[in-house]
Coordinates of C-alpha atoms and ligand atoms in Angstrom, one line a residue:
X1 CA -72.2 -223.5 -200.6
X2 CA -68.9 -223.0 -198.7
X3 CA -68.3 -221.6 -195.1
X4 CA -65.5 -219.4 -194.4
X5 CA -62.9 -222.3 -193.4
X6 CA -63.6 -223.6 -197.0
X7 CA -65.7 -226.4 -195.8
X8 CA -68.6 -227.6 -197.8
X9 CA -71.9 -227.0 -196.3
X10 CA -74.4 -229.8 -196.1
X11 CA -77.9 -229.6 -197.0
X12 CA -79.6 -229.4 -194.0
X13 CA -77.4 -226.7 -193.0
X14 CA -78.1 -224.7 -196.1
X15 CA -81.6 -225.0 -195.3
X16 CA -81.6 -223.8 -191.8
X17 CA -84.2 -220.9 -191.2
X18 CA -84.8 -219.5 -188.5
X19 CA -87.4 -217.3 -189.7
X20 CA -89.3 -220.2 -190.8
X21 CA -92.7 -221.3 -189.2
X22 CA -90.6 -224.7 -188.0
X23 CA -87.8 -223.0 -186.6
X24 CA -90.3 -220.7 -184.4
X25 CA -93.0 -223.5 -183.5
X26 CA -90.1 -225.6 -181.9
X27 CA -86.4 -224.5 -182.4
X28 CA -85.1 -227.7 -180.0
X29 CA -87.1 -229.7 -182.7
X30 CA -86.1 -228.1 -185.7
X31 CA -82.3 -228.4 -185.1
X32 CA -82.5 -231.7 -183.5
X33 CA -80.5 -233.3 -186.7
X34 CA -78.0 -230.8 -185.7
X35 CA -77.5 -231.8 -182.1
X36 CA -77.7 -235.7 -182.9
X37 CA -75.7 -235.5 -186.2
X38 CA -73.9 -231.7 -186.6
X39 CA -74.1 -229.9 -183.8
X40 CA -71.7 -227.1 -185.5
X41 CA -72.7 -226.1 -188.6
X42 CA -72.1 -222.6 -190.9
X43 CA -75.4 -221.5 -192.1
X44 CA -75.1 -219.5 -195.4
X45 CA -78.6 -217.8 -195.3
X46 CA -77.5 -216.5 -191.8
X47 CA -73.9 -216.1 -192.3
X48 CA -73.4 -217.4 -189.0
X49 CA -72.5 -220.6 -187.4
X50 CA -75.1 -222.2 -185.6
X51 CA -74.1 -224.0 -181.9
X52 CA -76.5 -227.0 -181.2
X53 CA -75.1 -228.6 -177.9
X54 CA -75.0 -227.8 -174.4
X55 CA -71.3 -228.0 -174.1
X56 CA -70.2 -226.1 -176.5
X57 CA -72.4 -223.5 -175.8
X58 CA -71.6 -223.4 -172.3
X59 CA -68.2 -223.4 -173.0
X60 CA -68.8 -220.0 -175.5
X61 CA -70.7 -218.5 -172.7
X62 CA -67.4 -219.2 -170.3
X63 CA -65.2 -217.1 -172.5
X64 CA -66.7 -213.7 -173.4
X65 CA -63.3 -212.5 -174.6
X66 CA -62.8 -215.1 -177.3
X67 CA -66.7 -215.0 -177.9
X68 CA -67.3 -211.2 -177.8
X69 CA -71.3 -210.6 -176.7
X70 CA -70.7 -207.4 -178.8
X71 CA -73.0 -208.2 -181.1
X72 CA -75.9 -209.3 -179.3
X73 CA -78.0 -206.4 -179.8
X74 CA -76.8 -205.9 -183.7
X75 CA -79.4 -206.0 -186.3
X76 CA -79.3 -209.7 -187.8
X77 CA -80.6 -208.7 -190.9
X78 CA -79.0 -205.3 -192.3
X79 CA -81.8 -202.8 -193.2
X80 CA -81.9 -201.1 -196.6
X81 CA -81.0 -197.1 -197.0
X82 CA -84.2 -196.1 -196.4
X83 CA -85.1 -197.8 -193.2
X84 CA -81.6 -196.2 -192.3
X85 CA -82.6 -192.9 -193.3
X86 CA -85.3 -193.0 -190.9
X87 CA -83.2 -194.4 -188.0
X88 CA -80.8 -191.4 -188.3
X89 CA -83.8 -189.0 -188.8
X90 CA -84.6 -189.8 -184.8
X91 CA -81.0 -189.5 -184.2
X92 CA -81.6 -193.5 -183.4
X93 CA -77.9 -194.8 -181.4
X94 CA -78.4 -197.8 -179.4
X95 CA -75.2 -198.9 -178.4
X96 CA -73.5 -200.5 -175.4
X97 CA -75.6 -201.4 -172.6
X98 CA -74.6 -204.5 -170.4
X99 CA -75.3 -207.5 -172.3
X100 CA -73.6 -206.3 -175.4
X101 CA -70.4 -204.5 -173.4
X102 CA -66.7 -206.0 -173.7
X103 CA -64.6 -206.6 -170.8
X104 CA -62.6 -204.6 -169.4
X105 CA -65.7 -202.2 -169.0
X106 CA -68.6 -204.7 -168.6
X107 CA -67.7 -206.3 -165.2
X108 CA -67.4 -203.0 -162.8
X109 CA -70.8 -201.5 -164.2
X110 CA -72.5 -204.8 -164.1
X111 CA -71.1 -204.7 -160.0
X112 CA -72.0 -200.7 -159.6
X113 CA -75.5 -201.7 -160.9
X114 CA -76.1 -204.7 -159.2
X115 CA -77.7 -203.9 -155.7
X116 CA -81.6 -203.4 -156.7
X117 CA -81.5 -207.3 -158.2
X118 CA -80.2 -208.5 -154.5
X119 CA -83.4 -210.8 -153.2
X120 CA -83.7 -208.2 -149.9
X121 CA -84.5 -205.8 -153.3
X122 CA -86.6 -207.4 -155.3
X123 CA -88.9 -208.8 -152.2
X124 CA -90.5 -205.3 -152.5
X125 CA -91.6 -205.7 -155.5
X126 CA -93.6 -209.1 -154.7
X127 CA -96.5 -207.5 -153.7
X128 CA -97.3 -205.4 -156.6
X129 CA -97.0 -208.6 -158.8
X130 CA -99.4 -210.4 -156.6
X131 CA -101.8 -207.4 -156.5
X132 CA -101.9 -207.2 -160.5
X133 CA -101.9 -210.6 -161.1
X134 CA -105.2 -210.9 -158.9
X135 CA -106.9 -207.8 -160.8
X136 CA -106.1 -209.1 -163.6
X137 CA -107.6 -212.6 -163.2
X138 CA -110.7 -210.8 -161.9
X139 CA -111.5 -209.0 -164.8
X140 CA -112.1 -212.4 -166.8
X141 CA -112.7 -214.9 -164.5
X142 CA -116.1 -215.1 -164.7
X143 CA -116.2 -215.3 -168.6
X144 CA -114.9 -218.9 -169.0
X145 CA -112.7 -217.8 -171.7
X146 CA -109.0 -215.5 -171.9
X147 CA -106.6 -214.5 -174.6
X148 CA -104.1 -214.4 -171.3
X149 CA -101.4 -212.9 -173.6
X150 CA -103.7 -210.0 -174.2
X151 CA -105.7 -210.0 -171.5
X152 CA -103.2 -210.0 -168.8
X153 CA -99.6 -211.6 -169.5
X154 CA -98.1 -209.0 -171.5
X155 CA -99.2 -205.8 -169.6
X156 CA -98.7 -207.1 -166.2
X157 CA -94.7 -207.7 -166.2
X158 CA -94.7 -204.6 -168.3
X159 CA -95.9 -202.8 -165.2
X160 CA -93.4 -204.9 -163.4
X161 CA -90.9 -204.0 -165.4
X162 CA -91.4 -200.0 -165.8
X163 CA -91.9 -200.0 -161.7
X164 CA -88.9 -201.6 -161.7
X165 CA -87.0 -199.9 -164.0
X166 CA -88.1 -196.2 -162.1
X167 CA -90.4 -195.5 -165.5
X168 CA -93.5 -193.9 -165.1
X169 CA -96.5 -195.6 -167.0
X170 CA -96.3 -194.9 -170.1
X171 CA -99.1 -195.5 -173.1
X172 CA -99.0 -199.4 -172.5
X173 CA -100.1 -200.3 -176.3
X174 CA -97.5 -197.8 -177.1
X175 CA -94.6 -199.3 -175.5
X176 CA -96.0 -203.0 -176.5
X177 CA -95.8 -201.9 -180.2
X178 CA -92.6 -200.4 -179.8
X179 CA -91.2 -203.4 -178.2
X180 CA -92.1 -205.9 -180.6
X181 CA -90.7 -203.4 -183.2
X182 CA -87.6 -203.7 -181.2
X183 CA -87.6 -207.7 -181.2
X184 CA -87.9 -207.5 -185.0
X185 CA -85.6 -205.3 -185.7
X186 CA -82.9 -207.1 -183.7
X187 CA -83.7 -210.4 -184.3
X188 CA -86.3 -210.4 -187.4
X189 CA -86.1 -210.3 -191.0
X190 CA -88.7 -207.7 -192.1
X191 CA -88.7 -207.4 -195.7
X192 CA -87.6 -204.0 -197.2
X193 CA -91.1 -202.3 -197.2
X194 CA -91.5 -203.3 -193.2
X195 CA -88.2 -202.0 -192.8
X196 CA -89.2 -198.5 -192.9
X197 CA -92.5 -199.1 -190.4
X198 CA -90.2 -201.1 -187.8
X199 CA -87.5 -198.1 -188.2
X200 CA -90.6 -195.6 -187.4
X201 CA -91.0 -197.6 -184.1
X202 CA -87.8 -198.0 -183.6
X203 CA -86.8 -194.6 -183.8
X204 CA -89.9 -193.1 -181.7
X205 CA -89.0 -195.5 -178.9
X206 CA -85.6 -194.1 -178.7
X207 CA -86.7 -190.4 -178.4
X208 CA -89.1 -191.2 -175.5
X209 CA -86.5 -193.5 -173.6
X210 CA -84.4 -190.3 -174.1
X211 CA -87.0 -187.8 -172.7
X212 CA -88.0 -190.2 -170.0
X213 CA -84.6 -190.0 -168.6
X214 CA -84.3 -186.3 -168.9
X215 CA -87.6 -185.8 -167.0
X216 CA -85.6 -189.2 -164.4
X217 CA -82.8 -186.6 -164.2
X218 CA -84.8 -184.2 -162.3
X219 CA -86.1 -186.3 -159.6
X220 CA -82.6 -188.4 -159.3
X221 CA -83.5 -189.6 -155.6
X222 CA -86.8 -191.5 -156.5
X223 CA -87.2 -195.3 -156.5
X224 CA -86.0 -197.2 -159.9
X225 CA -82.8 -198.8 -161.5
X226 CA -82.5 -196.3 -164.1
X227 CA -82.5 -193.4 -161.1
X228 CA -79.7 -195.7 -158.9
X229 CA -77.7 -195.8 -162.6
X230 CA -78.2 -192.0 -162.4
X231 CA -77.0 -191.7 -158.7
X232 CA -74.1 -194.2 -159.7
X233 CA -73.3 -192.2 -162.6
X234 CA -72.1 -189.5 -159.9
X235 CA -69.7 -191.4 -158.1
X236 CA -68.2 -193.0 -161.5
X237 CA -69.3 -191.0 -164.9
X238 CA -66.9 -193.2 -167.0
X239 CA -68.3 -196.3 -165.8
X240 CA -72.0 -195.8 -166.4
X241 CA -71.8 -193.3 -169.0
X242 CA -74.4 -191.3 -170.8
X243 CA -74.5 -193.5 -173.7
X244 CA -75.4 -196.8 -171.3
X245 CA -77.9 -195.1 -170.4
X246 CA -79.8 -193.8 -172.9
X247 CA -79.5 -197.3 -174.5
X248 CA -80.3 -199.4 -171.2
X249 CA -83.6 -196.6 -170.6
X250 CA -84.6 -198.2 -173.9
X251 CA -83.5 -202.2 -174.0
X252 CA -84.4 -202.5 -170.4
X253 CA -87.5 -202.1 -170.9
X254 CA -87.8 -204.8 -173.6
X255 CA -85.1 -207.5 -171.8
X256 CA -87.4 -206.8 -168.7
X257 CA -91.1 -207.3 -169.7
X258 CA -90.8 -209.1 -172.9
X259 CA -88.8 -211.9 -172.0
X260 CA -90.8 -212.5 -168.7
X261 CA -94.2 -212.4 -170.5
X262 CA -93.2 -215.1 -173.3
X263 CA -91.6 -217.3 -170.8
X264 CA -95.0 -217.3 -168.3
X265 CA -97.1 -217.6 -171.5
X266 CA -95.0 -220.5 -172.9
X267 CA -94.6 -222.0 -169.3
X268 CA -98.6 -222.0 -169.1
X269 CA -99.3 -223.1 -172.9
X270 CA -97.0 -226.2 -171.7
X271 CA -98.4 -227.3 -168.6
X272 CA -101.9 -227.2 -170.3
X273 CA -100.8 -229.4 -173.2
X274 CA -99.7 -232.0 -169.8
X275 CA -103.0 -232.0 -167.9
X276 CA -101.5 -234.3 -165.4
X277 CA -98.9 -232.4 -164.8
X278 CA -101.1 -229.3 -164.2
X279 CA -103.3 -231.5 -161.7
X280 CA -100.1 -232.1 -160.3
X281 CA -98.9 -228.4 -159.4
X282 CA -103.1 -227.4 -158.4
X283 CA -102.6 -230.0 -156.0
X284 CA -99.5 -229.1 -154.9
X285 CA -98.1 -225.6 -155.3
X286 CA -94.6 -226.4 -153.6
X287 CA -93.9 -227.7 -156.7
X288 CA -94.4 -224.6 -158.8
X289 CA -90.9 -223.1 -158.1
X290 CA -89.4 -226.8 -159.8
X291 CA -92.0 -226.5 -162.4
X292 CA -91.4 -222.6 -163.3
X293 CA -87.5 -223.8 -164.1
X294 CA -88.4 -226.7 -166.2
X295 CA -90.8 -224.9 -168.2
X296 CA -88.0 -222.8 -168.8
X297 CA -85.2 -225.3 -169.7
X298 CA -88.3 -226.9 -171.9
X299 CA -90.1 -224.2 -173.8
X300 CA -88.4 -220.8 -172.4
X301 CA -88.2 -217.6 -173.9
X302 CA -85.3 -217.2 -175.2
X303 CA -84.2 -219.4 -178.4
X304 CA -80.7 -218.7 -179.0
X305 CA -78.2 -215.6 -178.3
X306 CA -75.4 -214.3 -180.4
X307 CA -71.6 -214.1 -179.8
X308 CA -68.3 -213.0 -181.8
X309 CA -65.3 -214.7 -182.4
X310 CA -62.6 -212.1 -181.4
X311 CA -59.7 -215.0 -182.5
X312 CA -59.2 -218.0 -184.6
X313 CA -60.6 -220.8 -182.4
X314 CA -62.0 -224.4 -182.3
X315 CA -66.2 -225.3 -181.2
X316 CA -66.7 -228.9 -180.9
X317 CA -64.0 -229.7 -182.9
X318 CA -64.9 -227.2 -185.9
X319 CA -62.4 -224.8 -187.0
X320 CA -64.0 -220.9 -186.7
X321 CA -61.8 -217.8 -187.5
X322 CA -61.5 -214.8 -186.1
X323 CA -64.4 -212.4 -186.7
X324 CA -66.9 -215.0 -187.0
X325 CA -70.5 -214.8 -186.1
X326 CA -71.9 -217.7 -183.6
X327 CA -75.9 -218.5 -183.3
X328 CA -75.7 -220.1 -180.4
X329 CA -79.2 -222.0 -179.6
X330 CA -79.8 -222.5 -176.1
X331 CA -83.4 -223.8 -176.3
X332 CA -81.6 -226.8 -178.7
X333 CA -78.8 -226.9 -175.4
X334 CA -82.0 -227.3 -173.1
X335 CA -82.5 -230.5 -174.7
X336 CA -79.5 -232.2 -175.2
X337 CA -79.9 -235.9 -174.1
X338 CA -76.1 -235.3 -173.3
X339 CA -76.9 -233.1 -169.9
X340 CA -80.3 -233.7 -169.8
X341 CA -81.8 -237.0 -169.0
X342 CA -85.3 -238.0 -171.3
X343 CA -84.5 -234.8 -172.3
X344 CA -88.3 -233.8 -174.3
X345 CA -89.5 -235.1 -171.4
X346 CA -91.6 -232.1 -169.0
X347 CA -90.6 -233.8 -165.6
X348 CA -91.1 -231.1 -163.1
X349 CA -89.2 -233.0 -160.1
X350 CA -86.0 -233.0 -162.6
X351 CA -83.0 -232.3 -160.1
X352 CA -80.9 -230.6 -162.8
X353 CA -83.6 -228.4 -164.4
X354 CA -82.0 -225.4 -163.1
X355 CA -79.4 -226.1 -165.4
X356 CA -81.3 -224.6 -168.2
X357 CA -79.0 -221.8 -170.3
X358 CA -82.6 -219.7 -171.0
X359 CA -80.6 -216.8 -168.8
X360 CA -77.7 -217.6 -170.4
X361 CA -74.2 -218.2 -168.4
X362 CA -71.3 -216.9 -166.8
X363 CA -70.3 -213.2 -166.7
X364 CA -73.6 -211.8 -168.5
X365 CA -75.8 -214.4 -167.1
X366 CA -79.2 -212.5 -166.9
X367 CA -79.3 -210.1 -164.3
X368 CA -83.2 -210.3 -164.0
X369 CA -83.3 -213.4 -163.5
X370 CA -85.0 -213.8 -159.7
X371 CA -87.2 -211.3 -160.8
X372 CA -88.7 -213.2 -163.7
X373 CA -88.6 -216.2 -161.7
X374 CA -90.6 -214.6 -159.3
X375 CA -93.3 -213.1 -161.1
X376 CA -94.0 -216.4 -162.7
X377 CA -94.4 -218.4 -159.4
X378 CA -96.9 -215.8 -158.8
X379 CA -98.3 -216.0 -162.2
X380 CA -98.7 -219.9 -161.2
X381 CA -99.9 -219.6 -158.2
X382 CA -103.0 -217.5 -158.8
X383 CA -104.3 -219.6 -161.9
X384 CA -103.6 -222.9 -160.2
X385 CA -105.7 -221.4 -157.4
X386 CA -108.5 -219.4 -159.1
X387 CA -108.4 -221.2 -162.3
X388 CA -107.4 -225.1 -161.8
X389 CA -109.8 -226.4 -164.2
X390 CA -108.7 -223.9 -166.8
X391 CA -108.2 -226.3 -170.3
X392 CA -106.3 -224.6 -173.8
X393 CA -108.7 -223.6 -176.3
X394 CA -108.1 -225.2 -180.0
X395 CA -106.0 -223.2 -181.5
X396 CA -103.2 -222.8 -183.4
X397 CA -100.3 -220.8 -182.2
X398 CA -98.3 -217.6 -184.2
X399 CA -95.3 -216.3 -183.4
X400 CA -93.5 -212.8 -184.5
X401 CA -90.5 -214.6 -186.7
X402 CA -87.2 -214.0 -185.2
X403 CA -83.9 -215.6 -183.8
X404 CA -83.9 -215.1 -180.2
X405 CA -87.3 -213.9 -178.6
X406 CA -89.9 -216.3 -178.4
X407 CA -93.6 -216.7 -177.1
X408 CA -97.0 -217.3 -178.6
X409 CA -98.6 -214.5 -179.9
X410 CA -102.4 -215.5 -178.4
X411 CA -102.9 -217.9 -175.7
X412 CA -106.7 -218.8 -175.5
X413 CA -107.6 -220.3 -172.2
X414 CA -111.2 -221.6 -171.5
X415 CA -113.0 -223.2 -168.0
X416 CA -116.5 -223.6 -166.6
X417 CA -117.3 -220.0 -164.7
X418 CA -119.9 -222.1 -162.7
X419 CA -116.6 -224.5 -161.5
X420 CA -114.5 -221.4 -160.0
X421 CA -113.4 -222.6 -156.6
X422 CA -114.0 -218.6 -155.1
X423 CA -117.4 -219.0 -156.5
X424 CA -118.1 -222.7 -155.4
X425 CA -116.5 -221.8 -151.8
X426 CA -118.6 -218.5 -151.2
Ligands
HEM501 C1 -79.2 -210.7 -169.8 C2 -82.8 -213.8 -170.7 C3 -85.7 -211.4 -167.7 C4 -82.3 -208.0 -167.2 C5 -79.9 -211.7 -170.3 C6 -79.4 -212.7 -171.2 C7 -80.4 -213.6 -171.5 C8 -81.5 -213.2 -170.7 C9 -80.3 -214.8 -172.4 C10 -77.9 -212.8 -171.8 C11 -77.1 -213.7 -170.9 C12 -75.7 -214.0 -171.4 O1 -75.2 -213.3 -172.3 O2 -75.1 -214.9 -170.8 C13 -83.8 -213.5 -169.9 C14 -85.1 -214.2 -169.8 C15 -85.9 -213.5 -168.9 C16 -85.2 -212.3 -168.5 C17 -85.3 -215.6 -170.5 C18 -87.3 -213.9 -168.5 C19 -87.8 -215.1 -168.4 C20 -85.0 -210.2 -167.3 C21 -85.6 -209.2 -166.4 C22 -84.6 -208.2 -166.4 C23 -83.5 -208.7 -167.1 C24 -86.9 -209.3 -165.8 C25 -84.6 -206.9 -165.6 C26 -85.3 -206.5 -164.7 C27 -81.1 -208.4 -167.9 C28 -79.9 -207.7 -167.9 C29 -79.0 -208.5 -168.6 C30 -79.7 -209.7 -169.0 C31 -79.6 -206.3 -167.2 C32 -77.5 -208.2 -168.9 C33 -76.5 -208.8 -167.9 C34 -75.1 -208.6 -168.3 O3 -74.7 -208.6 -169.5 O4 -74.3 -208.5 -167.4 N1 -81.2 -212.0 -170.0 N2 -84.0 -212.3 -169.2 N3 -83.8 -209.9 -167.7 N4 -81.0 -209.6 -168.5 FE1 -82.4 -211.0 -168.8

């Protein structure tokens, strides 16, 4: 194997998977020999060049015009005619929203849209989080036993998220299938006869993010940040254009609910696997705020992100031409001894945790990001209160196989009903 500079490709690079059970268990692990030994390498079964190391990924994330973020939505593997055929059939034509959007047009929508993420904005939406999170807990805390990715952390930020967005609730197993349909079809590698199914979902999702902002059109005035895009789409139609939002209607809901569930279900999963550290935030929930940031620098939910070379450049020293495709992986940057000290190390007092590129950096850092941040406290702060003798069931954890989004599939939680603080203090 060769990459594109001519440069012969080493073995471990020509192995790299990242639709491999290793790669999704623990992608820091997986690619450690990379960070330590290669932290640039082409991978030929990708065809892109894979980043390893915080620098250099930080430094990609600095310049979004050498590294274009155009592709960050593309399909990473190519689907076959048929699965096509059936995209086109729904009229399917995702396309620019903000993460994926080139300068010069990305920075004035991302300021036009950026009012309902201000913290004076998103402290209305505190409540609501608090309120589900407690029903939620109450339907199954007295069974000593929760699937919490099922029973409550996937359709709670969904709520979040279609409040949020403006969207009225939809069929919630619906828009959960249709998601994850999403996630593989942008990150995945479905083989040709799942191709068509994902493409089904894919395409359905489409038409009802396209009715549900006709039906938003009518009642332009109500709460939401798809009905402020609308009012903002008013004042300045060529800056958030008809195309933005159709697509946004449609990725918003996935970077909104998706994301936050996998990182609260990974953030839990960890602090169970350190029962002192647990004991530690039950005891003391000033810490949770520290602790929600290191579980996302640690395990978050976000494994890696995708860039394009728009010229002939230089990464760490390695030569990459113009029109080159990066894998940037910022869960492997997360735990680079180089930034980070003891860097597998979950040490929730870490002063530098925050440093974590989970929301990415720079220009098209996550918008959502105090949002997320916030639901998970809350998320934190009811189990550690209702639940702190909550253990993880034996189990062994699945994940759907893709690049970028990343949470266990099942999180099985068990406790003592008879031990429930509310119970023992009533
Ligand atoms: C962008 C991760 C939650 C909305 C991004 C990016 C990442 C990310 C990696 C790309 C950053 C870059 O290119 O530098 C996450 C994670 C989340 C989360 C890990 C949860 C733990 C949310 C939520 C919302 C949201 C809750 C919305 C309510 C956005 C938007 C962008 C974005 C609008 C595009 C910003 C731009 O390109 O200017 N997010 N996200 N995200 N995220 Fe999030």
């Amino acid at each position: 194997h060769k990459a594109p500079t001519g440069c012969p490709v080493s073995h471990r690079a020509a192995d790299f998977d990242p639709f491999s059970d290793g790669y999704q268990q623990n992608p820091p692990d997986y690619v450690r020999w990379s960070r330590e030994q290669e932290p640039v390498f082409y991978s030929p079964q990708l065809g892109y060049w894979v980043v390893t190391r915080f620098d250099d990924i930080k430094a990609i994330f600095r310049d979004n015009i050498s590294f274009s973020p155009s592709i960050a939505l593309e399909k990473i593997t190519p689907t076959g005619p048929e699965a096509n055929a059936v995209l086109a059939q729904y009229g399917f034509a995702l396309n620019r929203t903000l993460v994926n959007e080139d300068e010069p047009a990305h920075m004035p929508r991302r300021r036009a849209l950026m009012d309902p993420f201000t913290p004076e904005h998103l402290a209305h939406h505190e409540p609501l989080v608090r309120r589900l999170a407690r029903e939620y807990v109450d339907r199954f805390i007295d069974d000593g036993r929760a699937d919490l990715v099922d029973q409550m952390l996937w359709e709670v930020p969904l709520t979040v998220a279609l409040h949020f967005l403006g969207v009225p609730e939809e069929d919630m197993d619906k828009l959960r299938e249709y998601s994850i349909a999403h996630t593989v079809n942008t990150w995945g590698r479905p083989k040709p006869e799942e191709q068509v199914a994902v493409a089904h979902a894919v395409g359905n999702f489409w038409q009802l993010a396209g009715k549900v902002l006709e039906k938003m059109r009518q009642n332009p005035e109500a709460d939401g940040w798809m009905q402020y895009g609308i009012r903002k789409q008013k004042e300045m139609p060529e800056v958030v254009t008809d195309s933005y939002l159709h697509s946004m209607m449609m990725a918003g809901i996935v970077a909104a609910h998706e994301t936050t569930a996998n990182a609260t279900a990974n953030a839990v999963k960890l602090l169970l696997q350190h029962p002192h550290v647990w004991r530690e935030i039950c005891e003391d929930p000033s810490l949770i705020p520290n602790a929600v940031e290191e579980c996302l620098r640690h395990n978050g939910s976000v494994a890696a992100w995708r860039r394009l070379a728009t010229v002939d450049c230089e990464v760490g020293g390695v030569p990459i031409l113009a029109g080159s495709k990066l894998l940037i992986v910022t869960s492997s940057a997360n735990h680079d001894e180089g930034h980070f000290a003891d860097a597998d190390l979950l040490d929730i007092r870490r002063d530098n945790a925050s440093d974590h590129l989970t929301f990415g950096y720079g220009s098209h850092q996550c918008m959502g990001k105090n949002l997320a941040r916030m639901e998970m406290q809350v998320f934190l702060e009811e189990f550690t209160r209702r639940l702190p003798h909550m253990k993880l069931a034996p189990q062994s954890f699945s994940y759907v196989p893709n690049t970028s989004f990343r949470g266990p599939e099942h999180l099985w939680v068990e406790w003592d009903p008879a031990q429930n603080p509310e119970r023992r203090d009533a």
